[in-house]
XYZ file of C-alpha atoms in Angstrom:
81
model
C -0.126 -0.012 0.030
C 1.016 3.173 -0.808
C 2.417 5.517 1.998
C 0.099 8.623 1.645
C -3.063 6.701 1.042
C -1.724 4.386 4.413
C -1.148 7.918 6.094
C -4.674 9.045 4.929
C -6.270 5.430 6.255
C -4.137 6.351 9.632
C -5.429 9.938 9.985
C -8.900 8.591 9.269
C -8.607 6.099 12.274
C -7.551 8.842 14.692
C -10.497 11.046 14.008
C -12.505 8.467 15.035
C -10.797 8.137 18.210
C -12.563 10.645 20.867
C -10.308 13.639 22.187
C -9.706 11.902 25.552
C -7.798 9.174 24.642
C -5.779 10.894 22.129
C -2.724 11.216 24.753
C -2.771 7.914 24.879
C -2.563 7.373 20.815
C 0.259 10.214 20.870
C 2.159 8.016 23.655
C 1.810 4.686 21.269
C 3.056 6.600 18.189
C 5.624 8.652 19.602
C 7.276 5.798 21.739
C 6.683 3.492 18.849
C 8.685 5.798 16.385
C 11.435 6.729 19.199
C 11.621 2.468 19.192
C 12.333 2.441 15.285
C 15.470 5.000 15.958
C 16.712 3.390 18.685
C 16.691 -0.346 16.744
C 18.510 1.686 13.657
C 20.955 2.809 16.203
C 21.658 -0.416 17.988
C 22.024 -1.895 14.504
C 24.723 0.300 13.662
C 26.530 -0.381 16.974
C 26.322 -3.825 16.327
C 27.702 -3.447 12.978
C 30.880 -1.551 14.367
C 31.530 -5.076 15.867
C 31.703 -7.000 12.505
C 35.249 -8.482 11.627
C 36.699 -7.843 14.746
C 37.972 -11.297 15.109
C 39.350 -11.159 11.708
C 43.045 -10.935 12.892
C 42.451 -13.831 15.750
C 44.460 -17.066 14.929
C 41.701 -20.060 13.835
C 42.631 -21.984 16.940
C 41.534 -18.903 19.462
C 38.919 -18.450 17.170
C 37.466 -22.368 17.145
C 37.958 -22.690 21.163
C 36.394 -19.495 21.597
C 33.167 -20.040 19.516
C 33.030 -23.829 21.622
C 33.299 -22.036 25.002
C 30.164 -20.111 23.817
C 28.271 -22.929 22.783
C 29.612 -24.632 26.095
C 28.147 -21.513 28.101
C 25.106 -21.098 26.117
C 24.085 -25.032 26.546
C 24.588 -24.735 30.120
C 22.851 -21.755 30.452
C 19.656 -22.886 29.057
C 20.186 -26.283 30.688
C 20.329 -24.198 34.008
C 16.816 -22.706 33.285
C 14.945 -25.934 32.904
C 15.734 -26.739 36.525
């Protein structure tokens, strides 16, 4: 669906909401938008770590990944108990 059509539909829906409920609708929309902005910032921060292990020798990297797998298995086993 095209953006302007969807915006019109949203505006029409908002027009049907009682005035006393509009602050709640605003809060929902505002926090949704802020959450989207944060999510994008988090993606950028996470991607900044891309390739940080590229210089690690294969032996150390393999040992590291096995350690991570082991810790994850243990963490999930502990939750089930």
